[in-house]
């Protein structure tokens, strides 16, 4: 991939769409949909599908629907329906008035099933789930026909009606398509269309006790919404003949959408299955779906990722037919590019070391005007207080410094950003030898960090005034997993054995006083440290909690090169 020209050429989906348009197919219309099942929060993989579907609609002046694929009553919940809407909107997409639910079509889906029965294309089967499975055959050997395959249409209609009426127990019967038990495609061997499930649905309540399968509901829902291009992930490629078969049998549908498959997004050092993410939430391995370590949209948002960065990422990775794994570093690269221009600068200290300027008047305070952004004057300036006692970062002082260490040492002057040059005069330690304080002197002639005498000082470090700084909880995050592909359980180990025990570090630091009223969700670059976002859940007025969104550089890349 050439990062300088995202989506420069037409990907295969756009090629298909452009061909369809020039051939006048669907009257040139482009109508896509994003069809999540409301059984979990959306993750970065879904973002790829969202950007693709809504992006295509936008590019070709078409439409994209949001459709909840809610055909499985036991795993679905309104909490998810709400979070999904919030996340799609936050990503910057709009379904206008086209939010649909597969459950809205339950009656129509039932009537289409009756039509299939009437055409001799579906039958009620009494085999148990186990028999169904064992009779299905293998990819290399044909399946066995069900003893109920040749029931009369009247009997099938009667049994199907009674299935709906609740006369039978869960699993007692299914409605199956009547296709071909010898088909080389196992999905065409009389697949189930309806199952009995006496369960309460989050929208239809107790109205139904039979529920359509994904394969049956999805193609008809697409057709009912006049979808032109039904884009899904590669695992559905083998389902496509069934998608087409069902639509081909039925009368009364407005169109026959084209199913197109693309490779799903896989990312290093995380998992993307909703089932696994749910496990992390339920077993309290993380603090919830929106834990800033989660690859969910809600987690990324809380951590401080921007919708712009996620969209840019999705644009850069593009769409392809081949499975691949994308390095998390690319997402972080997009994020840094975006935050570099939009994040206000501020100073914060993660691990404080106190310094006292012995020649600075006691009780004196002065204010420095510091630009909020080094190259964007429109972001304005802020006032930052300076006084005799300051905090600097522990790692910005070394007693025995290596050659290329340009920060503060007993022998080396350093610049306090936008303030003064200082020299260390005395290192104070406790009984264990730990440095507790530095006594320094400042050069009053260097106000603003300037050197009128032209002397060269290489190092510039950040600082906060001890008397003015705001103590703040700062949360530092690392990868959630220590293994590149935790999803791969071929070594027989559960993915959770690879959870990174150090994925969260909570520290007490200090930030500029001006951040006291920083709004939840607002983002800053703490100079020299990285980008930080005010936590939207745990911050209280006057007490912001900061999440480190991302460091300024990819520290992992460095470590890995060394290793
Ligand atoms: P589950 O993990 O529960 O099996 P899912 O991740 O496929 O389900 P859905 O709610 O069915 O979740 O997904 C909605 C849409 O998002 C589907 O069109 C699906 O193909 C797409 N999608 C899901 N995961 C990814 C991914 N990693 N990359 C790209 N698209 C994805
Ligand atoms: Mg799915």
Coordinates of C-alpha atoms and ligand atoms in Angstrom, one line a residue:
X1 CA 0.0 0.0 0.0
X2 CA 1.2 3.5 -0.8
X3 CA 0.1 5.7 2.1
X4 CA 0.4 8.8 0.0
X5 CA -2.4 7.9 -2.3
X6 CA -5.3 6.3 -0.5
X7 CA -7.9 4.6 -2.7
X8 CA -6.2 6.0 -5.8
X9 CA -7.4 3.2 -8.0
X10 CA -10.9 1.7 -8.2
X11 CA -11.3 -1.2 -5.8
X12 CA -13.2 -4.2 -7.1
X13 CA -16.5 -3.2 -5.6
X14 CA -16.4 0.2 -7.2
X15 CA -15.5 -1.5 -10.5
X16 CA -18.6 -3.6 -10.2
X17 CA -20.7 -0.6 -9.3
X18 CA -19.4 1.5 -12.1
X19 CA -20.0 -1.3 -14.6
X20 CA -23.5 -1.7 -13.3
X21 CA -24.1 2.0 -13.6
X22 CA -22.8 2.2 -17.2
X23 CA -24.9 -0.9 -18.1
X24 CA -28.0 0.9 -16.6
X25 CA -28.6 -1.9 -14.1
X26 CA -31.1 -0.8 -11.3
X27 CA -31.6 2.4 -13.3
X28 CA -28.1 3.4 -12.3
X29 CA -29.2 3.5 -8.6
X30 CA -26.8 2.6 -5.8
X31 CA -28.5 1.6 -2.6
X32 CA -26.5 -0.2 0.2
X33 CA -27.1 -1.1 3.8
X34 CA -25.2 -1.7 7.0
X35 CA -26.9 -4.7 8.7
X36 CA -25.5 -5.2 12.3
X37 CA -27.0 -7.8 14.6
X38 CA -27.8 -6.0 17.8
X39 CA -25.9 -8.5 19.9
X40 CA -22.9 -6.4 21.0
X41 CA -21.2 -3.1 20.4
X42 CA -19.7 -2.1 17.1
X43 CA -16.0 -2.5 16.7
X44 CA -13.3 -1.2 14.3
X45 CA -14.1 -4.0 11.9
X46 CA -17.7 -2.8 11.6
X47 CA -16.3 0.7 11.0
X48 CA -14.8 -0.7 7.8
X49 CA -18.1 -2.0 6.7
X50 CA -19.9 1.3 7.7
X51 CA -17.4 3.4 5.8
X52 CA -17.6 1.2 2.8
X53 CA -21.4 1.0 2.6
X54 CA -22.2 4.6 3.5
X55 CA -19.1 5.8 1.5
X56 CA -20.3 4.1 -1.7
X57 CA -23.8 5.6 -1.3
X58 CA -22.3 9.0 -0.9
X59 CA -19.9 8.6 -3.8
X60 CA -22.6 7.5 -6.2
X61 CA -25.4 9.9 -4.9
X62 CA -27.2 6.8 -3.5
X63 CA -28.6 5.7 -0.2
X64 CA -27.5 3.6 2.6
X65 CA -29.9 2.0 5.1
X66 CA -29.2 1.1 8.7
X67 CA -30.8 -2.3 9.3
X68 CA -30.8 -4.2 12.5
X69 CA -30.5 -7.8 11.7
X70 CA -32.5 -8.9 14.8
X71 CA -33.6 -12.4 14.0
X72 CA -32.0 -14.0 17.0
X73 CA -34.2 -13.1 20.1
X74 CA -32.0 -14.6 22.7
X75 CA -28.8 -12.7 22.2
X76 CA -30.1 -9.3 21.3
X77 CA -30.8 -6.2 23.4
X78 CA -32.0 -2.6 23.1
X79 CA -28.8 -1.4 24.7
X80 CA -27.0 -2.6 21.6
X81 CA -29.6 -1.1 19.3
X82 CA -29.0 2.3 20.9
X83 CA -25.2 2.0 21.0
X84 CA -25.0 1.1 17.4
X85 CA -27.0 4.2 16.3
X86 CA -24.8 6.4 18.4
X87 CA -21.6 4.9 17.0
X88 CA -22.7 5.1 13.3
X89 CA -23.6 8.7 13.8
X90 CA -20.4 9.5 15.6
X91 CA -18.5 8.0 12.7
X92 CA -20.2 10.7 10.6
X93 CA -22.8 8.8 8.7
X94 CA -26.5 9.4 8.3
X95 CA -29.2 6.9 7.4
X96 CA -31.8 9.7 7.3
X97 CA -35.2 8.2 7.8
X98 CA -34.1 4.7 6.8
X99 CA -33.6 2.8 10.0
X100 CA -35.1 -0.6 9.6
X101 CA -35.4 -3.8 11.6
X102 CA -35.5 -7.3 10.1
X103 CA -38.1 -8.0 12.8
X104 CA -40.4 -5.4 11.1
X105 CA -40.6 -7.9 8.2
X106 CA -41.5 -10.9 10.3
X107 CA -45.1 -11.0 8.9
X108 CA -43.9 -10.6 5.3
X109 CA -41.1 -13.2 5.8
X110 CA -43.8 -15.6 7.1
X111 CA -45.9 -15.0 4.0
X112 CA -43.0 -15.5 1.7
X113 CA -42.3 -18.8 3.4
X114 CA -45.9 -19.8 2.8
X115 CA -45.3 -19.0 -0.8
X116 CA -42.3 -21.2 -0.9
X117 CA -44.3 -24.1 0.6
X118 CA -47.1 -23.5 -1.9
X119 CA -44.5 -23.8 -4.7
X120 CA -43.2 -27.0 -3.3
X121 CA -39.9 -25.3 -2.4
X122 CA -40.0 -25.6 1.4
X123 CA -41.2 -28.3 3.8
X124 CA -41.6 -28.9 7.5
X125 CA -39.1 -31.3 8.9
X126 CA -39.3 -33.2 12.2
X127 CA -35.6 -34.2 12.5
X128 CA -33.8 -33.1 15.6
X129 CA -30.9 -30.7 15.3
X130 CA -28.5 -33.6 15.7
X131 CA -30.2 -35.7 13.0
X132 CA -30.3 -32.6 10.7
X133 CA -26.5 -32.2 11.2
X134 CA -25.6 -35.8 10.7
X135 CA -27.8 -36.2 7.6
X136 CA -26.3 -33.1 6.0
X137 CA -23.2 -35.1 4.7
X138 CA -19.8 -33.7 4.3
X139 CA -18.2 -31.5 1.6
X140 CA -17.2 -34.7 -0.2
X141 CA -20.2 -36.9 0.4
X142 CA -23.8 -36.0 -0.3
X143 CA -26.4 -35.6 2.5
X144 CA -29.4 -37.8 3.1
X145 CA -32.9 -36.7 2.3
X146 CA -35.2 -36.1 5.2
X147 CA -38.1 -38.6 5.6
X148 CA -40.4 -35.5 5.6
X149 CA -39.1 -34.0 2.4
X150 CA -42.1 -35.2 0.4
X151 CA -44.9 -34.1 2.7
X152 CA -47.9 -32.7 0.8
X153 CA -48.2 -29.0 0.4
X154 CA -51.4 -29.0 2.5
X155 CA -49.6 -30.8 5.4
X156 CA -46.7 -28.5 5.2
X157 CA -49.0 -25.4 5.3
X158 CA -50.8 -26.8 8.2
X159 CA -47.7 -27.7 10.2
X160 CA -46.1 -24.4 9.5
X161 CA -49.2 -22.6 10.7
X162 CA -49.2 -24.6 13.8
X163 CA -45.5 -24.0 14.3
X164 CA -46.3 -20.3 14.3
X165 CA -49.3 -20.9 16.6
X166 CA -47.0 -22.3 19.3
X167 CA -48.2 -25.9 19.2
X168 CA -44.7 -27.4 19.2
X169 CA -41.7 -27.3 21.5
X170 CA -38.4 -25.6 20.7
X171 CA -36.4 -27.7 18.2
X172 CA -39.3 -30.1 17.5
X173 CA -39.6 -29.0 13.8
X174 CA -38.0 -26.7 11.3
X175 CA -39.0 -25.2 8.0
X176 CA -36.5 -26.2 5.4
X177 CA -35.8 -25.1 1.8
X178 CA -36.3 -27.9 -0.6
X179 CA -33.2 -27.7 -2.8
X180 CA -30.7 -30.5 -3.3
X181 CA -29.2 -32.8 -0.6
X182 CA -26.5 -33.8 -3.1
X183 CA -25.4 -30.3 -3.8
X184 CA -21.6 -29.8 -3.6
X185 CA -22.4 -26.7 -1.6
X186 CA -23.5 -27.8 1.9
X187 CA -25.5 -24.6 2.4
X188 CA -27.8 -25.7 -0.5
X189 CA -28.6 -29.0 1.2
X190 CA -32.1 -28.2 2.3
X191 CA -31.1 -25.5 4.8
X192 CA -33.3 -24.4 7.7
X193 CA -35.4 -21.3 7.0
X194 CA -37.3 -21.2 10.3
X195 CA -36.7 -22.5 13.8
X196 CA -39.0 -22.8 16.8
X197 CA -37.9 -20.7 19.7
X198 CA -40.2 -19.7 22.5
X199 CA -38.4 -16.6 23.4
X200 CA -39.2 -13.0 24.0
X201 CA -37.8 -10.7 21.3
X202 CA -36.6 -7.2 22.2
X203 CA -39.1 -5.6 19.7
X204 CA -41.8 -8.1 19.0
X205 CA -42.1 -9.4 22.5
X206 CA -44.0 -12.7 22.7
X207 CA -45.6 -12.3 19.3
X208 CA -43.5 -14.9 17.6
X209 CA -42.2 -18.3 18.6
X210 CA -40.7 -19.1 15.2
X211 CA -37.7 -17.1 13.9
X212 CA -36.2 -16.9 10.5
X213 CA -32.6 -17.9 9.9
X214 CA -30.1 -15.3 8.8
X215 CA -29.8 -16.7 5.3
X216 CA -33.6 -16.6 4.8
X217 CA -34.2 -13.2 6.3
X218 CA -31.2 -11.3 5.0
X219 CA -31.8 -11.7 1.2
X220 CA -35.5 -10.9 1.5
X221 CA -34.9 -7.9 3.8
X222 CA -32.4 -6.6 1.2
X223 CA -34.9 -7.0 -1.6
X224 CA -37.7 -5.4 0.4
X225 CA -35.5 -2.4 0.8
X226 CA -34.6 -2.3 -2.9
X227 CA -30.9 -2.7 -2.0
X228 CA -28.8 -2.8 -5.2
X229 CA -25.5 -4.1 -3.8
X230 CA -25.5 -6.2 -0.7
X231 CA -22.0 -6.1 0.6
X232 CA -20.9 -8.6 3.2
X233 CA -17.7 -10.3 4.4
X234 CA -16.1 -13.3 2.7
X235 CA -17.5 -16.0 4.9
X236 CA -20.8 -15.4 3.1
X237 CA -19.4 -16.2 -0.3
X238 CA -20.5 -19.9 0.1
X239 CA -24.0 -18.6 1.1
X240 CA -24.4 -16.6 -2.1
X241 CA -26.1 -19.4 -4.1
X242 CA -28.7 -19.7 -1.4
X243 CA -29.2 -15.9 -1.3
X244 CA -29.9 -16.0 -5.0
X245 CA -32.0 -19.2 -4.9
X246 CA -34.4 -17.8 -2.3
X247 CA -34.9 -14.6 -4.2
X248 CA -35.3 -16.5 -7.5
X249 CA -38.2 -18.6 -6.1
X250 CA -40.3 -15.7 -4.8
X251 CA -42.8 -13.5 -6.6
X252 CA -43.6 -10.0 -5.3
X253 CA -40.2 -8.7 -4.5
X254 CA -39.2 -5.3 -6.0
X255 CA -35.6 -6.3 -7.0
X256 CA -32.9 -8.9 -6.8
X257 CA -29.9 -7.4 -5.0
X258 CA -26.4 -8.5 -5.8
X259 CA -24.4 -9.9 -3.0
X260 CA -20.7 -8.9 -3.0
X261 CA -18.1 -10.2 -0.5
X262 CA -15.0 -8.5 0.7
X263 CA -12.3 -9.5 3.3
X264 CA -13.0 -8.5 6.8
X265 CA -10.7 -6.3 8.8
X266 CA -8.4 -8.1 11.2
X267 CA -6.1 -6.1 13.5
X268 CA -3.0 -7.2 15.4
X269 CA -3.1 -7.5 19.2
X270 CA -6.8 -7.5 19.6
X271 CA -9.9 -9.7 19.0
X272 CA -12.8 -8.7 16.9
X273 CA -15.4 -11.3 17.5
X274 CA -18.4 -10.0 19.4
X275 CA -18.7 -13.2 21.3
X276 CA -15.1 -12.8 22.6
X277 CA -15.6 -9.1 23.3
X278 CA -18.7 -9.9 25.3
X279 CA -16.7 -12.5 27.3
X280 CA -14.2 -9.8 28.2
X281 CA -17.0 -7.6 29.4
X282 CA -19.0 -10.2 31.3
X283 CA -15.9 -11.6 33.0
X284 CA -14.9 -8.1 33.9
X285 CA -11.5 -8.4 32.2
X286 CA -12.3 -4.8 31.0
X287 CA -14.5 -2.2 32.5
X288 CA -17.2 -2.5 29.9
X289 CA -17.8 -2.3 26.2
X290 CA -16.5 1.3 26.2
X291 CA -13.3 0.5 28.0
X292 CA -10.6 2.5 26.3
X293 CA -8.6 -0.7 25.6
X294 CA -11.4 -2.3 23.6
X295 CA -11.4 -2.2 19.8
X296 CA -15.1 -1.1 20.0
X297 CA -16.1 2.2 18.5
X298 CA -17.3 3.2 22.0
X299 CA -13.9 2.3 23.5
X300 CA -11.9 4.1 20.8
X301 CA -14.1 7.2 21.2
X302 CA -13.6 7.2 25.0
X303 CA -9.9 6.7 24.5
X304 CA -9.8 9.8 22.3
X305 CA -9.7 8.5 18.7
X306 CA -11.4 10.8 16.2
X307 CA -14.0 9.7 13.6
X308 CA -11.8 11.4 11.0
X309 CA -8.8 9.2 11.9
X310 CA -11.0 6.0 11.8
X311 CA -12.4 7.0 8.4
X312 CA -9.0 7.8 7.1
X313 CA -7.8 4.4 8.3
X314 CA -10.7 2.6 6.6
X315 CA -9.9 4.5 3.4
X316 CA -6.3 3.5 3.5
X317 CA -6.8 -0.2 4.1
X318 CA -9.2 -0.3 1.2
X319 CA -11.3 -3.3 0.3
X320 CA -9.9 -6.5 -1.1
X321 CA -11.0 -10.1 -1.7
X322 CA -8.1 -11.6 0.3
X323 CA -7.9 -12.1 4.0
X324 CA -5.2 -10.0 5.7
X325 CA -4.2 -8.6 9.0
X326 CA -3.6 -4.9 9.5
X327 CA -1.1 -3.6 11.9
X328 CA -2.6 -1.6 14.7
X329 CA 0.2 0.9 14.1
X330 CA -1.5 2.1 10.9
X331 CA -4.6 3.1 12.9
X332 CA -2.4 5.0 15.3
X333 CA -0.5 6.6 12.5
X334 CA -3.8 8.0 11.1
X335 CA -4.7 9.1 14.6
X336 CA -1.5 11.0 15.1
X337 CA -1.8 12.7 11.7
X338 CA -5.3 14.0 12.7
X339 CA -4.5 15.0 16.3
X340 CA -1.3 16.8 15.3
X341 CA -3.4 19.4 13.6
X342 CA -6.5 19.5 15.8
X343 CA -5.3 18.9 19.4
X344 CA -4.5 21.9 21.6
X345 CA -1.1 21.8 23.3
X346 CA -0.8 21.7 27.1
X347 CA 1.7 20.7 29.7
X348 CA 1.3 17.7 32.0
X349 CA 3.6 15.8 34.2
X350 CA 3.2 12.1 34.5
X351 CA 5.9 11.3 37.0
X352 CA 6.7 14.5 38.9
X353 CA 10.1 15.6 40.2
X354 CA 10.1 18.7 42.2
X355 CA 12.5 21.5 41.5
X356 CA 13.0 24.7 43.5
X357 CA 14.5 27.8 41.9
X358 CA 16.5 29.1 44.7
X359 CA 17.1 32.5 43.2
X360 CA 13.5 33.1 42.2
X361 CA 11.7 35.4 44.7
X362 CA 9.5 33.6 47.1
X363 CA 5.8 34.2 46.7
X364 CA 6.2 35.6 43.2
X365 CA 4.1 34.3 40.3
X366 CA 4.3 35.4 36.7
X367 CA 2.3 34.3 33.7
X368 CA 3.6 33.3 30.3
X369 CA 1.6 33.5 27.1
X370 CA 2.0 30.2 25.4
X371 CA 0.5 29.4 22.0
X372 CA -2.0 26.6 22.0
X373 CA -0.6 25.2 18.8
X374 CA 2.9 25.7 17.3
X375 CA 1.7 26.3 13.7
X376 CA -2.0 27.2 14.0
X377 CA -2.3 30.7 15.4
X378 CA -6.1 30.5 15.2
X379 CA -6.0 28.2 18.2
X380 CA -4.9 31.2 20.3
X381 CA -2.7 31.5 23.3
X382 CA -3.2 30.7 27.0
X383 CA -1.7 32.0 30.2
X384 CA 0.4 29.6 32.2
X385 CA 1.6 30.4 35.7
X386 CA 5.2 30.1 36.8
X387 CA 6.6 30.2 40.3
X388 CA 9.5 29.2 42.5
X389 CA 8.6 25.6 42.8
X390 CA 7.9 23.5 39.7
X391 CA 7.4 19.9 38.7
X392 CA 9.3 18.4 35.8
X393 CA 9.3 14.9 34.5
X394 CA 11.5 12.5 36.4
X395 CA 13.1 11.2 33.2
X396 CA 14.1 14.7 32.2
X397 CA 16.9 14.7 34.8
X398 CA 19.8 12.4 35.0
X399 CA 22.7 12.6 37.4
X400 CA 24.9 10.4 35.2
X401 CA 23.8 11.2 31.8
X402 CA 24.9 9.4 28.6
X403 CA 26.4 11.5 25.8
X404 CA 23.3 12.3 23.8
X405 CA 21.2 13.2 26.7
X406 CA 20.2 16.8 26.1
X407 CA 18.0 17.4 29.1
X408 CA 18.8 18.5 32.6
X409 CA 22.0 17.2 34.3
X410 CA 24.2 18.6 37.1
X411 CA 26.5 19.9 34.3
X412 CA 24.0 20.9 31.6
X413 CA 21.6 23.8 31.4
X414 CA 18.1 23.2 30.0
X415 CA 15.2 25.3 28.8
X416 CA 11.9 25.2 30.5
X417 CA 9.5 25.5 27.5
X418 CA 8.5 29.2 27.0
X419 CA 9.9 30.2 30.4
X420 CA 13.5 30.3 31.4
X421 CA 16.8 28.5 31.2
X422 CA 17.7 26.7 34.4
X423 CA 20.8 25.0 35.9
X424 CA 20.9 22.3 38.5
X425 CA 22.9 23.3 41.6
X426 CA 22.1 20.5 44.1
X427 CA 20.4 17.1 44.0
X428 CA 18.5 16.2 47.2
X429 CA 17.9 12.5 48.0
X430 CA 16.2 10.6 50.7
X431 CA 17.7 7.9 52.9
X432 CA 17.3 5.3 50.2
X433 CA 19.2 7.4 47.6
X434 CA 16.1 8.3 45.7
X435 CA 16.1 11.8 44.3
X436 CA 13.4 13.8 45.9
X437 CA 14.1 17.4 44.8
X438 CA 16.4 19.4 42.7
X439 CA 17.7 22.8 43.7
X440 CA 18.2 24.9 40.6
X441 CA 18.8 28.5 39.6
X442 CA 17.2 30.3 36.7
X443 CA 18.6 32.9 34.4
X444 CA 16.3 36.0 34.5
X445 CA 17.8 37.2 31.2
X446 CA 16.3 34.3 29.4
X447 CA 12.6 35.1 29.9
X448 CA 10.3 33.3 27.4
X449 CA 13.1 30.8 26.9
X450 CA 15.2 33.1 24.8
X451 CA 18.9 33.4 24.9
X452 CA 19.9 37.1 24.1
X453 CA 23.5 36.2 24.4
X454 CA 23.1 33.6 21.7
X455 CA 24.2 30.6 23.8
X456 CA 23.1 27.2 22.6
X457 CA 20.9 25.0 24.7
X458 CA 19.7 21.9 23.1
X459 CA 17.2 20.6 25.5
X460 CA 13.7 22.0 26.1
X461 CA 11.5 20.3 28.7
X462 CA 8.0 20.8 29.9
X463 CA 7.0 21.8 33.4
X464 CA 4.1 22.9 35.6
X465 CA 4.1 25.3 38.6
X466 CA 3.7 23.3 41.8
X467 CA 1.5 25.8 43.5
X468 CA -0.8 26.2 40.5
X469 CA -0.9 22.7 38.9
X470 CA -3.9 20.5 39.0
X471 CA -3.4 17.0 40.4
X472 CA -5.0 14.6 38.0
X473 CA -5.5 10.9 37.5
X474 CA -3.9 9.9 34.2
X475 CA -4.6 6.5 32.6
X476 CA -1.9 5.0 30.4
X477 CA -3.0 2.2 28.1
X478 CA -1.1 -0.5 26.4
X479 CA -2.1 -3.3 24.0
X480 CA -4.9 -5.4 25.4
X481 CA -3.1 -8.6 24.3
X482 CA 0.5 -9.6 24.3
X483 CA 0.1 -11.9 21.3
X484 CA -0.2 -10.6 17.8
X485 CA -3.0 -12.9 16.9
X486 CA -4.8 -13.8 20.2
X487 CA -7.8 -14.9 18.1
X488 CA -5.7 -17.8 16.8
X489 CA -6.4 -20.5 19.4
X490 CA -4.7 -23.3 17.3
X491 CA -2.1 -23.8 20.2
X492 CA -5.1 -24.9 22.3
X493 CA -4.9 -21.8 24.6
X494 CA -7.9 -19.7 25.3
X495 CA -7.5 -16.2 23.8
X496 CA -7.7 -14.7 27.3
X497 CA -4.5 -16.3 28.4
X498 CA -2.8 -13.7 26.2
X499 CA -4.4 -10.7 27.9
X500 CA -1.7 -8.1 28.7
X501 CA -1.6 -7.7 32.6
X502 CA -0.1 -4.3 32.1
X503 CA -2.6 -2.9 29.6
X504 CA -3.7 -0.2 32.1
X505 CA -1.6 1.8 34.4
X506 CA -3.2 4.5 36.5
X507 CA -0.9 7.3 37.8
X508 CA -1.4 10.5 39.6
X509 CA 0.2 13.4 37.7
X510 CA -0.1 17.1 37.4
X511 CA -1.5 19.2 34.6
X512 CA -1.7 22.9 33.8
X513 CA -4.3 24.7 36.0
X514 CA -6.2 25.8 32.8
X515 CA -7.3 22.2 32.3
X516 CA -9.4 22.2 35.4
X517 CA -12.6 22.8 33.3
X518 CA -11.6 20.8 30.3
X519 CA -14.7 19.3 28.7
X520 CA -15.2 15.5 28.8
X521 CA -14.1 14.2 25.4
X522 CA -11.8 17.1 24.7
X523 CA -8.3 16.2 23.4
X524 CA -4.9 17.7 24.1
X525 CA -1.4 17.1 23.2
X526 CA 0.6 17.0 26.4
X527 CA 3.9 18.3 25.1
X528 CA 6.5 15.6 24.5
X529 CA 4.2 12.9 26.0
X530 CA 1.4 12.2 23.6
X531 CA -2.3 12.8 23.1
X532 CA -4.7 12.7 25.9
X533 CA -8.5 12.8 26.1
X534 CA -10.6 13.8 29.1
X535 CA -12.5 10.7 30.1
X536 CA -16.2 11.1 29.5
X537 CA -17.3 8.7 32.3
X538 CA -15.1 9.3 35.3
X539 CA -14.3 13.0 35.1
X540 CA -16.0 15.3 37.6
X541 CA -16.4 19.0 37.3
X542 CA -13.0 20.5 38.3
X543 CA -11.4 17.0 38.3
X544 CA -10.7 15.8 34.8
X545 CA -9.4 12.2 34.4
X546 CA -7.1 11.8 31.4
X547 CA -6.8 8.9 29.1
X548 CA -3.7 8.6 27.0
X549 CA -5.0 8.2 23.5
X550 CA -1.7 7.5 21.9
X551 CA 1.9 8.4 22.5
X552 CA 3.7 10.8 20.1
X553 CA 5.7 8.0 18.5
X554 CA 5.2 4.3 18.0
X555 CA 7.2 3.1 20.9
X556 CA 6.4 -0.5 20.0
X557 CA 8.0 -0.2 16.6
X558 CA 11.2 0.9 18.3
X559 CA 11.2 -1.9 20.8
X560 CA 10.5 -4.5 18.2
X561 CA 13.4 -3.2 16.0
X562 CA 15.7 -3.5 18.9
X563 CA 14.6 -7.0 19.7
Ligands
LIG1 P1 -20.4 -11.9 15.0 O1 -19.1 -11.5 15.5 O2 -21.5 -11.8 16.1 O3 -20.4 -13.2 14.3 P2 -20.4 -9.9 13.0 O4 -19.1 -9.4 13.5 O5 -20.4 -10.5 11.6 O6 -21.0 -10.9 14.0 P3 -22.7 -8.3 12.4 O7 -23.4 -7.5 13.4 O8 -23.3 -9.4 11.7 O9 -21.4 -8.8 13.2 O10 -21.9 -7.4 11.3 C1 -22.6 -6.3 10.7 C2 -21.8 -6.1 9.4 O11 -20.5 -5.7 9.6 C3 -21.8 -7.3 8.5 O12 -22.1 -6.9 7.2 C4 -20.4 -7.8 8.7 O13 -20.0 -8.5 7.5 C5 -19.6 -6.6 8.9 N1 -18.4 -6.9 9.7 C6 -18.3 -7.5 10.8 N2 -17.1 -7.7 11.2 C7 -16.3 -7.1 10.3 C8 -14.9 -6.9 10.1 N3 -14.0 -7.4 11.0 N4 -14.5 -6.3 9.0 C9 -15.4 -5.8 8.1 N5 -16.7 -6.0 8.2 C10 -17.2 -6.6 9.3
LIG2 MG1 -22.6 -11.5 11.3

